[in-house]
Amino acid sequence: MRPFSYLCGMKVIDTHAHLYSQHFTQDLPEVIKRAREVLAAVMLPNIDRESIPEMHRLAAMAPDFFFPMMGLHPSHVQAGFEAELEMMEGWLEGDEVTYFGIGETGIDLYWDKTTLDIQRRSLQVHIDWAKAYDLPIILHARNAIDEVADLIEHNLDDRLRGIFHCFDGSPAQAARIAGFGSFKLGIGGIATYRKDVQAMVRDLDPGLIVLETDSPYLPPEPRRKDKPRRNESSYTRYVAEAVARLKDMTYEEVAALTNANAREIFRLS
């Protein structure tokens, strides 16, 4: 691998970042400047109704660089979630904002297993949106890869495509998702330090990989000890470097391949 090739102009795509988060309130212009130095685009998944205005504001600042999505994060699915989804679909149906994906949605069994039923119901609505609006679905599956994959498989047809975000599953789970034929795996900061994820990435078909940060969460090595501890989109370069090492590829090869994978899923020109 040729290190730090991003300095030579080979830019990558961060397919998952929450740069509209309050974690960036104090220095957002600097964060954006650093991101533009190493990235071609940043995809912005939504979280809940409260995050929509800031996400829209950020996307409007640089529509050639920030690409918003619409959805309800599974950890924010609560009783009465249907009203929140109805409001979100109003945005999808309107022409005020162009969206590039559905999500972040999925199932999270790390924080709360008691809401599994309504998380499944919310995910089903998002799957229906992805098909209806011809948009990729961005899937959160923390401690729930099999549960999410089951619902995707049940709904699978040629209208459904997307990304299993922050993928940390087994080789068998990766192979199952690869068999769907229209889904990619989001590889992020954990691939820089978790040995099980590194082993999985080594054997992964490069055609399945897209890069992400999940900013402001899950900073990669060597930024995990930063104070305050915060991830940002420019750190996608560390993920790209890790993938290059694990796959015995150059940084440029990883950038070109993962950019093509991301553009295919999001249908970016």
Tab-separated table of C-alpha atoms in Angstrom:
chain	number	residue	atom	x	y	z
A	1	MET	CA	0.000	0.000	0.000
A	2	ARG	CA	1.123	3.538	-0.749
A	3	PRO	CA	0.231	5.459	2.431
A	4	PHE	CA	-1.464	8.853	2.470
A	5	SER	CA	-2.361	8.704	-1.206
A	6	TYR	CA	-5.342	10.940	-0.445
A	7	LEU	CA	-2.843	13.817	-0.529
A	8	CYS	CA	-2.379	13.119	-4.226
A	9	GLY	CA	-6.018	13.747	-5.046
A	10	MET	CA	-7.647	10.305	-4.822
A	11	LYS	CA	-10.788	11.067	-2.849
A	12	VAL	CA	-13.160	8.562	-1.249
A	13	ILE	CA	-16.840	8.552	-0.262
A	14	ASP	CA	-18.094	8.467	3.321
A	15	THR	CA	-21.351	6.548	2.928
A	16	HIS	CA	-22.566	7.148	6.487
A	17	ALA	CA	-22.017	10.233	8.658
A	18	HIS	CA	-24.118	12.324	11.031
A	19	LEU	CA	-22.224	15.584	10.590
A	20	TYR	CA	-25.358	17.542	11.488
A	21	SER	CA	-24.959	16.235	15.063
A	22	GLN	CA	-24.497	18.663	17.952
A	23	HIS	CA	-21.043	17.109	18.381
A	24	PHE	CA	-19.931	19.348	15.490
A	25	THR	CA	-21.620	22.594	16.512
A	26	GLN	CA	-18.433	24.310	17.658
A	27	ASP	CA	-16.217	23.601	14.649
A	28	LEU	CA	-18.404	22.502	11.743
A	29	PRO	CA	-16.673	24.721	9.112
A	30	GLU	CA	-13.307	23.183	9.984
A	31	VAL	CA	-14.784	19.664	9.931
A	32	ILE	CA	-16.234	20.308	6.471
A	33	LYS	CA	-12.938	21.760	5.232
A	34	ARG	CA	-11.047	18.662	6.368
A	35	ALA	CA	-13.681	16.422	4.822
A	36	ARG	CA	-13.474	18.160	1.444
A	37	GLU	CA	-9.721	17.621	1.369
A	38	VAL	CA	-10.071	13.828	1.299
A	39	LEU	CA	-13.659	13.050	0.271
A	40	ALA	CA	-15.712	13.197	-2.902
A	41	ALA	CA	-19.055	12.978	-1.074
A	42	VAL	CA	-20.682	12.432	2.312
A	43	MET	CA	-23.970	10.568	2.669
A	44	LEU	CA	-26.195	11.807	5.516
A	45	PRO	CA	-28.612	9.282	7.055
A	46	ASN	CA	-31.345	10.763	9.234
A	47	ILE	CA	-32.026	9.751	12.852
A	48	ASP	CA	-35.424	11.107	13.915
A	49	ARG	CA	-37.744	14.101	13.522
A	50	GLU	CA	-35.441	16.358	15.557
A	51	SER	CA	-32.444	15.757	13.289
A	52	ILE	CA	-34.248	16.657	10.049
A	53	PRO	CA	-33.820	20.478	10.105
A	54	GLU	CA	-30.070	20.348	10.765
A	55	MET	CA	-29.569	17.612	8.182
A	56	HIS	CA	-31.445	19.691	5.605
A	57	ARG	CA	-29.428	22.782	6.515
A	58	LEU	CA	-26.150	20.926	6.087
A	59	ALA	CA	-27.212	19.409	2.763
A	60	ALA	CA	-28.256	22.837	1.466
A	61	MET	CA	-24.834	24.280	2.334
A	62	ALA	CA	-23.106	22.019	-0.200
A	63	PRO	CA	-25.545	20.035	-2.359
A	64	ASP	CA	-22.653	18.774	-4.480
A	65	PHE	CA	-21.017	17.206	-1.420
A	66	PHE	CA	-23.701	16.312	1.154
A	67	PHE	CA	-26.460	13.892	0.178
A	68	PRO	CA	-29.366	13.506	2.642
A	69	MET	CA	-31.511	10.481	3.383
A	70	MET	CA	-34.753	10.013	5.279
A	71	GLY	CA	-35.590	7.484	7.956
A	72	LEU	CA	-36.086	6.690	11.632
A	73	HIS	CA	-33.191	5.109	13.531
A	74	PRO	CA	-34.292	1.854	15.225
A	75	SER	CA	-33.151	3.055	18.655
A	76	HIS	CA	-35.630	5.927	18.281
A	77	VAL	CA	-38.601	3.712	17.400
A	78	GLN	CA	-41.123	4.076	20.218
A	79	ALA	CA	-44.848	3.594	20.750
A	80	GLY	CA	-46.648	5.828	18.288
A	81	PHE	CA	-43.783	5.698	15.784
A	82	GLU	CA	-46.310	5.541	12.955
A	83	ALA	CA	-47.005	9.275	13.244
A	84	GLU	CA	-43.307	10.058	12.944
A	85	LEU	CA	-43.014	7.870	9.855
A	86	GLU	CA	-46.068	9.532	8.326
A	87	MET	CA	-44.392	12.917	8.757
A	88	MET	CA	-41.192	11.582	7.183
A	89	GLU	CA	-43.045	10.175	4.209
A	90	GLY	CA	-44.447	13.635	3.649
A	91	TRP	CA	-40.885	14.805	3.081
A	92	LEU	CA	-40.218	11.906	0.719
A	93	GLU	CA	-43.329	12.704	-1.299
A	94	GLY	CA	-42.525	16.400	-1.560
A	95	ASP	CA	-40.229	18.126	-4.012
A	96	GLU	CA	-38.478	20.509	-1.601
A	97	VAL	CA	-35.557	18.145	-0.887
A	98	THR	CA	-33.991	15.404	-3.007
A	99	TYR	CA	-33.171	12.308	-0.976
A	100	PHE	CA	-30.603	9.698	-1.889
A	101	GLY	CA	-31.513	6.881	0.472
A	102	ILE	CA	-33.928	5.486	3.053
A	103	GLY	CA	-32.562	5.333	6.556
A	104	GLU	CA	-31.036	4.958	8.886
A	105	THR	CA	-33.373	2.093	9.724
A	106	GLY	CA	-33.083	-1.495	10.891
A	107	ILE	CA	-33.075	-3.351	14.205
A	108	ASP	CA	-30.929	-2.699	17.283
A	109	LEU	CA	-30.936	-5.397	19.969
A	110	TYR	CA	-27.955	-4.007	21.851
A	111	TRP	CA	-29.817	-1.332	23.779
A	112	ASP	CA	-33.370	-2.650	24.027
A	113	LYS	CA	-34.809	-6.042	23.089
A	114	THR	CA	-38.316	-5.180	24.283
A	115	THR	CA	-39.058	-3.055	21.202
A	116	LEU	CA	-38.185	-5.759	18.661
A	117	ASP	CA	-41.744	-6.001	17.347
A	118	ILE	CA	-42.157	-2.298	16.622
A	119	GLN	CA	-38.609	-2.094	15.257
A	120	ARG	CA	-39.549	-4.828	12.766
A	121	ARG	CA	-42.719	-2.967	11.833
A	122	SER	CA	-40.794	0.264	11.316
A	123	LEU	CA	-38.204	-1.529	9.188
A	124	GLN	CA	-40.951	-2.979	7.014
A	125	VAL	CA	-42.269	0.525	6.318
A	126	HIS	CA	-38.777	1.637	5.320
A	127	ILE	CA	-38.414	-1.376	3.010
A	128	ASP	CA	-41.683	-0.411	1.354
A	129	TRP	CA	-40.405	3.161	0.934
A	130	ALA	CA	-37.146	1.967	-0.609
A	131	LYS	CA	-39.088	0.080	-3.257
A	132	ALA	CA	-41.676	2.784	-3.841
A	133	TYR	CA	-39.148	5.627	-4.197
A	134	ASP	CA	-36.396	3.568	-5.871
A	135	LEU	CA	-33.865	4.431	-3.174
A	136	PRO	CA	-31.269	2.319	-1.342
A	137	ILE	CA	-32.067	1.301	2.219
A	138	ILE	CA	-29.415	1.933	4.875
A	139	LEU	CA	-29.560	-0.775	7.520
A	140	HIS	CA	-28.509	-0.619	11.161
A	141	ALA	CA	-28.212	-4.152	12.555
A	142	ARG	CA	-26.432	-3.975	15.888
A	143	ASN	CA	-26.641	-7.426	17.498
A	144	ALA	CA	-29.357	-8.118	14.923
A	145	ILE	CA	-27.753	-8.998	11.586
A	146	ASP	CA	-29.755	-12.202	11.203
A	147	GLU	CA	-33.021	-10.524	12.177
A	148	VAL	CA	-32.512	-7.734	9.643
A	149	ALA	CA	-31.320	-10.140	6.947
A	150	ASP	CA	-34.408	-12.307	7.497
A	151	LEU	CA	-36.734	-9.387	6.783
A	152	ILE	CA	-34.694	-8.244	3.792
A	153	GLU	CA	-34.705	-11.765	2.367
A	154	HIS	CA	-38.471	-12.001	2.852
A	155	ASN	CA	-38.932	-8.773	0.852
A	156	LEU	CA	-36.156	-9.288	-1.672
A	157	ASP	CA	-36.845	-8.450	-5.305
A	158	ASP	CA	-35.168	-6.417	-8.034
A	159	ARG	CA	-36.438	-3.157	-6.497
A	160	LEU	CA	-34.548	-3.584	-3.227
A	161	ARG	CA	-30.917	-2.553	-2.759
A	162	GLY	CA	-28.894	-1.045	0.043
A	163	ILE	CA	-26.122	-1.191	2.619
A	164	PHE	CA	-25.676	-3.126	5.850
A	165	HIS	CA	-24.078	-0.219	7.705
A	166	CYS	CA	-21.196	-0.701	10.167
A	167	PHE	CA	-21.005	-4.378	9.288
A	168	ASP	CA	-19.279	-6.529	11.900
A	169	GLY	CA	-20.781	-9.906	11.114
A	170	SER	CA	-19.289	-13.309	10.484
A	171	PRO	CA	-18.027	-14.562	7.119
A	172	ALA	CA	-21.185	-16.688	6.906
A	173	GLN	CA	-23.400	-13.641	7.453
A	174	ALA	CA	-21.408	-11.688	4.876
A	175	ALA	CA	-21.836	-14.536	2.394
A	176	ARG	CA	-25.582	-14.600	3.018
A	177	ILE	CA	-25.887	-10.878	2.315
A	178	ALA	CA	-23.668	-11.211	-0.752
A	179	GLY	CA	-26.168	-13.760	-2.007
A	180	PHE	CA	-28.878	-11.101	-2.028
A	181	GLY	CA	-27.035	-9.618	-5.004
A	182	SER	CA	-27.945	-5.974	-4.451
A	183	PHE	CA	-26.472	-5.104	-1.056
A	184	LYS	CA	-23.108	-3.743	0.044
A	185	LEU	CA	-21.379	-3.881	3.430
A	186	GLY	CA	-20.385	-0.654	5.166
A	187	ILE	CA	-16.865	-0.975	6.565
A	188	GLY	CA	-15.920	1.624	9.158
A	189	GLY	CA	-13.567	2.447	11.984
A	190	ILE	CA	-13.889	-0.880	13.786
A	191	ALA	CA	-11.972	-2.474	10.901
A	192	THR	CA	-8.900	-0.573	12.092
A	193	TYR	CA	-8.747	-2.404	15.439
A	194	ARG	CA	-11.159	-5.337	15.820
A	195	LYS	CA	-9.392	-8.553	14.878
A	196	ASP	CA	-12.585	-10.445	13.999
A	197	VAL	CA	-13.708	-7.683	11.644
A	198	GLN	CA	-10.255	-7.525	10.078
A	199	ALA	CA	-10.331	-11.274	9.423
A	200	MET	CA	-13.755	-10.934	7.808
A	201	VAL	CA	-12.631	-8.028	5.605
A	202	ARG	CA	-9.557	-9.951	4.409
A	203	ASP	CA	-11.798	-12.599	2.872
A	204	LEU	CA	-14.521	-10.234	1.659
A	205	ASP	CA	-15.239	-9.736	-2.028
A	206	PRO	CA	-14.032	-6.150	-2.670
A	207	GLY	CA	-17.127	-5.590	-4.779
A	208	LEU	CA	-19.188	-5.643	-1.573
A	209	ILE	CA	-17.268	-2.940	0.298
A	210	VAL	CA	-18.255	0.679	0.828
A	211	LEU	CA	-16.449	2.961	3.276
A	212	GLU	CA	-18.031	4.862	6.149
A	213	THR	CA	-17.307	6.610	9.433
A	214	ASP	CA	-20.636	6.743	11.323
A	215	SER	CA	-19.397	10.110	12.588
A	216	PRO	CA	-19.392	11.216	15.355
A	217	TYR	CA	-19.280	7.628	16.630
A	218	LEU	CA	-16.697	4.813	16.406
A	219	PRO	CA	-13.479	6.703	15.642
A	220	PRO	CA	-10.783	4.608	13.975
A	221	GLU	CA	-7.240	4.022	15.037
A	222	PRO	CA	-5.221	6.194	15.479
A	223	ARG	CA	-7.918	8.654	16.663
A	224	ARG	CA	-9.591	6.588	19.394
A	225	LYS	CA	-7.648	8.310	22.183
A	226	ASP	CA	-8.423	11.847	21.018
A	227	LYS	CA	-9.918	14.179	23.626
A	228	PRO	CA	-12.759	14.715	23.116
A	229	ARG	CA	-13.292	11.341	21.476
A	230	ARG	CA	-15.102	12.037	18.212
A	231	ASN	CA	-15.128	10.614	14.726
A	232	GLU	CA	-15.417	12.826	11.639
A	233	SER	CA	-15.773	12.228	7.921
A	234	SER	CA	-12.168	13.035	7.031
A	235	TYR	CA	-11.188	9.933	9.013
A	236	THR	CA	-12.591	7.805	6.200
A	237	ARG	CA	-9.006	7.833	4.968
A	238	TYR	CA	-7.940	5.675	7.926
A	239	VAL	CA	-10.606	3.138	7.021
A	240	ALA	CA	-9.460	3.139	3.404
A	241	GLU	CA	-5.871	2.601	4.515
A	242	ALA	CA	-6.927	-0.302	6.753
A	243	VAL	CA	-8.883	-1.938	3.939
A	244	ALA	CA	-5.891	-1.498	1.631
A	245	ARG	CA	-3.611	-3.246	4.112
A	246	LEU	CA	-6.082	-6.055	4.763
A	247	LYS	CA	-6.803	-6.633	1.061
A	248	ASP	CA	-3.209	-6.108	-0.135
A	249	MET	CA	-4.376	-3.295	-2.401
A	250	THR	CA	-3.195	0.254	-2.961
A	251	TYR	CA	-5.075	3.184	-1.479
A	252	GLU	CA	-5.965	4.240	-5.020
A	253	GLU	CA	-7.406	0.826	-5.814
A	254	VAL	CA	-9.525	0.853	-2.660
A	255	ALA	CA	-10.726	4.382	-3.413
A	256	ALA	CA	-11.662	3.591	-7.003
A	257	LEU	CA	-13.411	0.345	-6.141
A	258	THR	CA	-15.347	1.532	-3.095
A	259	ASN	CA	-16.340	4.759	-4.856
A	260	ALA	CA	-17.737	2.701	-7.733
A	261	ASN	CA	-19.624	0.503	-5.266
A	262	ALA	CA	-21.098	3.535	-3.501
A	263	ARG	CA	-22.057	5.253	-6.750
A	264	GLU	CA	-23.767	2.062	-7.899
A	265	ILE	CA	-25.871	1.794	-4.745
A	266	PHE	CA	-26.750	5.502	-4.497
A	267	ARG	CA	-26.871	6.009	-8.278
A	268	LEU	CA	-24.589	8.999	-8.109
A	269	SER	CA	-23.289	10.355	-11.394
